[in-house]
Short mmCIF file of C-alpha atoms in Angstrom, two decimals:
data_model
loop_
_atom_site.label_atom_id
_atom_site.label_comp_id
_atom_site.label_asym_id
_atom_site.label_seq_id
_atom_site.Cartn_x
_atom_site.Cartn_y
_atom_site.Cartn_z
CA UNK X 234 0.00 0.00 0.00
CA UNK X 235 1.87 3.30 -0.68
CA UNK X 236 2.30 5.64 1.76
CA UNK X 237 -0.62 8.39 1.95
CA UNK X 238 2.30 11.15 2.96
CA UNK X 239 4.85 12.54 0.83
CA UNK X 240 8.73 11.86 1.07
CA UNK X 241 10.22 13.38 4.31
CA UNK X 242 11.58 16.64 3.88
CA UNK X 243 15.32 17.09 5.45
CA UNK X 244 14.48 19.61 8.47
CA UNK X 245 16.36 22.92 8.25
CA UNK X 246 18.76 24.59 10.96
CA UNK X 247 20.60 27.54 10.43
CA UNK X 248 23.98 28.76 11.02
CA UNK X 249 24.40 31.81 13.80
CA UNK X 250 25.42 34.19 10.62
CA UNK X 251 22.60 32.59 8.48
CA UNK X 252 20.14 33.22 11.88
CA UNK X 253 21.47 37.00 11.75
CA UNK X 254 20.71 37.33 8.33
CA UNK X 255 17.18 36.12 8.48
CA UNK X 256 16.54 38.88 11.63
CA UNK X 257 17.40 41.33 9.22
CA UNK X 258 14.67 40.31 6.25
CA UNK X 259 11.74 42.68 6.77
CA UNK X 260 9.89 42.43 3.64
CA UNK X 261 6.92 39.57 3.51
CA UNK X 262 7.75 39.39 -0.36
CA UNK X 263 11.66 38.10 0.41
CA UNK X 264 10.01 36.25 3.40
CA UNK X 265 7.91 34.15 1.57
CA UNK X 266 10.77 33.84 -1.68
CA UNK X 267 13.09 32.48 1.40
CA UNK X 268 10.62 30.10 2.16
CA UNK X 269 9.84 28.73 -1.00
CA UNK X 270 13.50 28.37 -1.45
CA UNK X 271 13.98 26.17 1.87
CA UNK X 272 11.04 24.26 0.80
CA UNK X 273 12.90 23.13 -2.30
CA UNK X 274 16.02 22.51 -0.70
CA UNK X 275 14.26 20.33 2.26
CA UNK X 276 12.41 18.29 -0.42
CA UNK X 277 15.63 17.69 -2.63
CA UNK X 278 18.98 18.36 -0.55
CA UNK X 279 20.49 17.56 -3.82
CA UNK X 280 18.94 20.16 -5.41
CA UNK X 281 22.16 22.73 -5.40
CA UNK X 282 24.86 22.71 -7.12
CA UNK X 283 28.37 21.49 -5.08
CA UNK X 284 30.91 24.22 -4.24
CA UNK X 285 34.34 23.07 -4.77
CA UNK X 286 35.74 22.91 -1.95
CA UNK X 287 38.31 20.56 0.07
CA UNK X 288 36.95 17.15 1.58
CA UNK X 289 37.95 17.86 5.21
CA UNK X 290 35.02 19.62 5.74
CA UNK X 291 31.37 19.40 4.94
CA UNK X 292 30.25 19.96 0.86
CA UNK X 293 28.85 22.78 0.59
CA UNK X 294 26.14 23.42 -1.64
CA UNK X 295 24.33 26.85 -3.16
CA UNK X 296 20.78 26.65 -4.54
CA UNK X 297 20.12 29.78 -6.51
CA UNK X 298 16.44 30.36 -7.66
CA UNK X 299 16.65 33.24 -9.82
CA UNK X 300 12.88 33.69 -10.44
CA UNK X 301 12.90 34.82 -6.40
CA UNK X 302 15.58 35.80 -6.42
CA UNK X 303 17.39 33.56 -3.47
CA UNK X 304 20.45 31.93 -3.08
CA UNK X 305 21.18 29.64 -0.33
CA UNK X 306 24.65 28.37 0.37
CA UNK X 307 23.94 25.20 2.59
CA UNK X 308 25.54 21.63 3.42
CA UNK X 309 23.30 18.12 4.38
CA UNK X 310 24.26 16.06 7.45
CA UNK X 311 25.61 12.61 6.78
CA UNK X 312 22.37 10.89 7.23
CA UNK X 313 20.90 13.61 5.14
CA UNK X 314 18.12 14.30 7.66
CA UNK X 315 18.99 17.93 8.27
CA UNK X 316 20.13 20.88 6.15
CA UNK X 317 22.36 23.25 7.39
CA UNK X 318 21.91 26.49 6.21
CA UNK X 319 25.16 28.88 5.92
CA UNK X 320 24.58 32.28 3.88
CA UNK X 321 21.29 33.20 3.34
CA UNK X 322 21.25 36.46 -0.09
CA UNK X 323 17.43 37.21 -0.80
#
């Protein structure tokens, strides 16, 4: 029987600069563009592209919608259950 609820989204945490940054968004229209953007990202962690980068650390990834104009710069946890978001640019 398949399941009557959709995949499970990756849940979404953000860095102390990424926290600042979201403080400082007054405008309900980059509001809601910033949340349609971490909508995507929790559906599909893969969604971004990978920043190259060295392997000691996490990957990190930047999802750019340019219809809202956001960009996200982020990185998944190892079991890919939470997305950790870094730079936030709405």
């Amino acid at each position: 029987m398949p399941s009557v609820h959709g995949p499970r989204r990756a849940r979404i945490v953000f860095s102390d600069s990424a926290a600042k940054q979201l403080e400082n968004i007054s405008s309900e229209a980059e509001l809601h563009a910033l949340d349609r953007a971490l909508v995507v990202v929790s559906v599909d962690p893969d969604v971004g592209e990978p920043i190259p980068g060295d392997a000691a650390g996490p990957q990190l990834r930047q999802y750019a919608d340019e219809v809202e104009r956001v960009r996200l710069l982020y990185w998944v946890s190892a079991l890919r259950t939470v997305v950790v978001v870094a730079y936030i640019e709405v």
